[in-house]
PDB file of C-alpha atoms in Angstrom:
ATOM      1  CA  UNK A   1      -8.080   5.988 -18.924  1.00 39.00           C
ATOM      2  CA  UNK A   2      -5.905   3.229 -20.298  1.00 53.00           C
ATOM      3  CA  UNK A   3      -6.907  -0.401 -20.397  1.00 87.00           C
ATOM      4  CA  UNK A   4      -6.732  -2.319 -17.145  1.00 95.00           C
ATOM      5  CA  UNK A   5      -4.539  -5.380 -16.739  1.00 97.00           C
ATOM      6  CA  UNK A   6      -4.956  -8.047 -14.080  1.00 97.00           C
ATOM      7  CA  UNK A   7      -2.953 -10.625 -12.138  1.00 96.00           C
ATOM      8  CA  UNK A   8      -3.978 -14.117 -11.112  1.00 94.00           C
ATOM      9  CA  UNK A   9      -3.824 -12.807  -7.517  1.00 93.00           C
ATOM     10  CA  UNK A  10      -6.722 -10.424  -8.328  1.00 95.00           C
ATOM     11  CA  UNK A  11      -4.810  -7.148  -8.495  1.00 96.00           C
ATOM     12  CA  UNK A  12      -5.645  -4.665 -11.229  1.00 97.00           C
ATOM     13  CA  UNK A  13      -3.109  -2.389 -12.903  1.00 97.00           C
ATOM     14  CA  UNK A  14      -3.583   0.824 -14.854  1.00 96.00           C
ATOM     15  CA  UNK A  15      -0.699   2.550 -16.645  1.00 95.00           C
ATOM     16  CA  UNK A  16      -0.831   6.311 -16.098  1.00 95.00           C
ATOM     17  CA  UNK A  17       0.197   9.021 -18.573  1.00 94.00           C
ATOM     18  CA  UNK A  18       3.530   9.503 -16.763  1.00 95.00           C
ATOM     19  CA  UNK A  19       4.430   5.807 -17.108  1.00 94.00           C
ATOM     20  CA  UNK A  20       3.719   4.889 -13.496  1.00 97.00           C
ATOM     21  CA  UNK A  21       1.325   2.052 -12.774  1.00 97.00           C
ATOM     22  CA  UNK A  22      -1.553   2.252 -10.289  1.00 97.00           C
ATOM     23  CA  UNK A  23      -2.450  -0.971  -8.436  1.00 98.00           C
ATOM     24  CA  UNK A  24      -5.555  -2.019  -6.536  1.00 97.00           C
ATOM     25  CA  UNK A  25      -7.572  -5.160  -5.911  1.00 96.00           C
ATOM     26  CA  UNK A  26     -10.405  -6.199  -8.171  1.00 95.00           C
ATOM     27  CA  UNK A  27     -14.110  -6.082  -7.392  1.00 92.00           C
ATOM     28  CA  UNK A  28     -13.999  -9.897  -7.268  1.00 93.00           C
ATOM     29  CA  UNK A  29     -11.283  -9.815  -4.585  1.00 93.00           C
ATOM     30  CA  UNK A  30     -12.902  -7.157  -2.422  1.00 93.00           C
ATOM     31  CA  UNK A  31     -16.244  -8.963  -2.653  1.00 92.00           C
ATOM     32  CA  UNK A  32     -14.587 -12.193  -1.496  1.00 91.00           C
ATOM     33  CA  UNK A  33     -12.945 -10.365   1.422  1.00 92.00           C
ATOM     34  CA  UNK A  34     -16.091  -8.614   2.621  1.00 93.00           C
ATOM     35  CA  UNK A  35     -16.040  -5.328   4.534  1.00 95.00           C
ATOM     36  CA  UNK A  36     -12.487  -3.962   4.560  1.00 96.00           C
ATOM     37  CA  UNK A  37     -11.499  -2.540   7.954  1.00 96.00           C
ATOM     38  CA  UNK A  38      -7.749  -1.880   7.581  1.00 97.00           C
ATOM     39  CA  UNK A  39      -5.134  -1.514   4.859  1.00 97.00           C
ATOM     40  CA  UNK A  40      -1.395  -1.653   5.494  1.00 97.00           C
ATOM     41  CA  UNK A  41       0.198   0.177   2.578  1.00 97.00           C
ATOM     42  CA  UNK A  42       3.678  -0.576   1.228  1.00 97.00           C
ATOM     43  CA  UNK A  43       6.878   1.283   2.006  1.00 97.00           C
ATOM     44  CA  UNK A  44       8.246   3.582  -0.714  1.00 98.00           C
ATOM     45  CA  UNK A  45      10.945   1.209  -1.938  1.00 98.00           C
ATOM     46  CA  UNK A  46      11.718  -1.352  -4.624  1.00 98.00           C
ATOM     47  CA  UNK A  47       9.973  -4.734  -4.589  1.00 98.00           C
ATOM     48  CA  UNK A  48      10.431  -7.898  -6.591  1.00 98.00           C
ATOM     49  CA  UNK A  49       7.547  -9.369  -8.521  1.00 97.00           C
ATOM     50  CA  UNK A  50       5.451 -11.537  -6.199  1.00 96.00           C
ATOM     51  CA  UNK A  51       6.602  -9.890  -2.976  1.00 97.00           C
ATOM     52  CA  UNK A  52       3.860  -8.960  -0.523  1.00 97.00           C
ATOM     53  CA  UNK A  53       3.650  -5.182  -0.804  1.00 97.00           C
ATOM     54  CA  UNK A  54       0.490  -4.448   1.180  1.00 97.00           C
ATOM     55  CA  UNK A  55      -2.040  -6.166   3.419  1.00 96.00           C
ATOM     56  CA  UNK A  56      -5.788  -5.736   3.437  1.00 96.00           C
ATOM     57  CA  UNK A  57      -7.829  -6.848   6.435  1.00 96.00           C
ATOM     58  CA  UNK A  58     -11.567  -7.412   6.421  1.00 94.00           C
ATOM     59  CA  UNK A  59     -14.146  -8.727   8.807  1.00 92.00           C
ATOM     60  CA  UNK A  60     -13.575 -12.159   7.192  1.00 89.00           C
ATOM     61  CA  UNK A  61      -9.819 -12.409   6.667  1.00 89.00           C
ATOM     62  CA  UNK A  62      -6.491 -10.754   5.981  1.00 92.00           C
ATOM     63  CA  UNK A  63      -4.937 -10.999   2.538  1.00 94.00           C
ATOM     64  CA  UNK A  64      -1.729  -9.923   0.898  1.00 95.00           C
ATOM     65  CA  UNK A  65      -1.518  -7.562  -2.034  1.00 96.00           C
ATOM     66  CA  UNK A  66       1.408  -8.681  -4.144  1.00 96.00           C
ATOM     67  CA  UNK A  67       3.765  -6.687  -6.295  1.00 97.00           C
ATOM     68  CA  UNK A  68       2.639  -7.525  -9.821  1.00 97.00           C
ATOM     69  CA  UNK A  69       6.024  -6.743 -11.425  1.00 97.00           C
ATOM     70  CA  UNK A  70       9.499  -5.735 -10.353  1.00 98.00           C
ATOM     71  CA  UNK A  71       9.511  -2.034  -9.586  1.00 98.00           C
ATOM     72  CA  UNK A  72       9.706   0.818  -7.128  1.00 98.00           C
ATOM     73  CA  UNK A  73       6.677   2.020  -5.156  1.00 98.00           C
ATOM     74  CA  UNK A  74       6.543   5.811  -5.521  1.00 98.00           C
ATOM     75  CA  UNK A  75       3.207   6.688  -3.927  1.00 98.00           C
ATOM     76  CA  UNK A  76       0.546   5.159  -1.692  1.00 98.00           C
ATOM     77  CA  UNK A  77      -3.107   6.109  -1.328  1.00 98.00           C
ATOM     78  CA  UNK A  78      -3.267   8.090   1.941  1.00 97.00           C
ATOM     79  CA  UNK A  79      -7.082   8.058   1.885  1.00 97.00           C
ATOM     80  CA  UNK A  80      -7.048   4.355   2.823  1.00 97.00           C
ATOM     81  CA  UNK A  81      -5.521   5.134   6.234  1.00 95.00           C
ATOM     82  CA  UNK A  82      -8.714   6.813   7.426  1.00 96.00           C
ATOM     83  CA  UNK A  83     -11.184   5.305   4.930  1.00 97.00           C
ATOM     84  CA  UNK A  84     -10.279   1.664   4.203  1.00 96.00           C
ATOM     85  CA  UNK A  85     -13.879   1.122   3.114  1.00 95.00           C
ATOM     86  CA  UNK A  86     -12.983   2.888  -0.167  1.00 96.00           C
ATOM     87  CA  UNK A  87     -11.667  -0.521  -1.247  1.00 96.00           C
ATOM     88  CA  UNK A  88     -15.253  -1.834  -1.059  1.00 95.00           C
ATOM     89  CA  UNK A  89     -16.960   1.311  -2.342  1.00 95.00           C
ATOM     90  CA  UNK A  90     -14.728   1.982  -5.370  1.00 96.00           C
ATOM     91  CA  UNK A  91     -12.174  -0.819  -5.849  1.00 94.00           C
ATOM     92  CA  UNK A  92     -11.238   0.234  -9.399  1.00 93.00           C
ATOM     93  CA  UNK A  93     -11.080   3.940  -8.567  1.00 94.00           C
ATOM     94  CA  UNK A  94     -10.612   5.730  -5.247  1.00 96.00           C
ATOM     95  CA  UNK A  95      -9.778   2.426  -3.527  1.00 97.00           C
ATOM     96  CA  UNK A  96      -6.386   2.074  -5.246  1.00 97.00           C
ATOM     97  CA  UNK A  97      -3.426   0.982  -3.083  1.00 98.00           C
ATOM     98  CA  UNK A  98      -0.188   2.252  -4.618  1.00 98.00           C
ATOM     99  CA  UNK A  99       1.603   3.551  -7.695  1.00 98.00           C
ATOM    100  CA  UNK A 100       4.915   2.167  -8.853  1.00 98.00           C
ATOM    101  CA  UNK A 101       7.495   2.569 -11.585  1.00 98.00           C
ATOM    102  CA  UNK A 102       7.944  -0.825 -13.252  1.00 98.00           C
ATOM    103  CA  UNK A 103      11.485  -1.961 -13.986  1.00 97.00           C
ATOM    104  CA  UNK A 104      10.209  -3.065 -17.423  1.00 96.00           C
ATOM    105  CA  UNK A 105       7.221  -1.026 -18.609  1.00 92.00           C
ATOM    106  CA  UNK A 106       6.509  -3.475 -21.461  1.00 94.00           C
ATOM    107  CA  UNK A 107       5.813  -6.235 -18.902  1.00 96.00           C
ATOM    108  CA  UNK A 108       2.436  -4.660 -18.012  1.00 95.00           C
ATOM    109  CA  UNK A 109       1.042  -5.574 -21.441  1.00 94.00           C
ATOM    110  CA  UNK A 110       1.904  -9.239 -20.788  1.00 95.00           C
ATOM    111  CA  UNK A 111      -0.504  -9.459 -17.839  1.00 97.00           C
ATOM    112  CA  UNK A 112      -4.115 -10.622 -18.168  1.00 96.00           C
ATOM    113  CA  UNK A 113      -6.521  -8.441 -20.134  1.00 95.00           C
ATOM    114  CA  UNK A 114     -10.199  -8.145 -19.140  1.00 94.00           C
ATOM    115  CA  UNK A 115     -11.298 -11.200 -21.172  1.00 95.00           C
ATOM    116  CA  UNK A 116      -8.529 -13.409 -19.768  1.00 95.00           C
ATOM    117  CA  UNK A 117      -9.284 -12.247 -16.226  1.00 96.00           C
ATOM    118  CA  UNK A 118     -13.003 -12.965 -16.693  1.00 94.00           C
ATOM    119  CA  UNK A 119     -12.119 -16.489 -17.862  1.00 95.00           C
ATOM    120  CA  UNK A 120      -9.913 -16.941 -14.770  1.00 94.00           C
ATOM    121  CA  UNK A 121     -12.760 -15.968 -12.445  1.00 94.00           C
ATOM    122  CA  UNK A 122     -15.168 -18.260 -14.274  1.00 92.00           C
ATOM    123  CA  UNK A 123     -12.715 -21.168 -14.114  1.00 90.00           C
ATOM    124  CA  UNK A 124     -12.172 -20.574 -10.370  1.00 81.00           C
ATOM    125  CA  UNK A 125     -15.929 -20.499  -9.774  1.00 80.00           C
ATOM    126  CA  UNK A 126     -16.363 -23.805 -11.587  1.00 83.00           C
ATOM    127  CA  UNK A 127     -13.492 -25.529  -9.771  1.00 71.00           C
TER     128      UNK A 127
END
């Protein structure tokens, strides 16, 4: 498995062997949301960076999942339709949301690495 990258909006990204990128929300984000009860997955289309691609609803709140980079969504996780709790049970694995082809594959490496993401969480906790 390749190294994970992260956004300031608490999405994680993993580049797959075929060059696509898998996206989900981090353990920090799912913990903040609480028990996930519904996930609205994105349409198979192109999105601009920052566009709301998906929505996750929990017993506490609803939250957007944002497109981390410009690209085209090629696949969504059909398991989340019937088992949205996978987001809580395995946020970095079976609870993934979608896969996309980035317009610029090199842009993934410019996102936060694990250390930078950990510092972001710590800074948010102290604020």
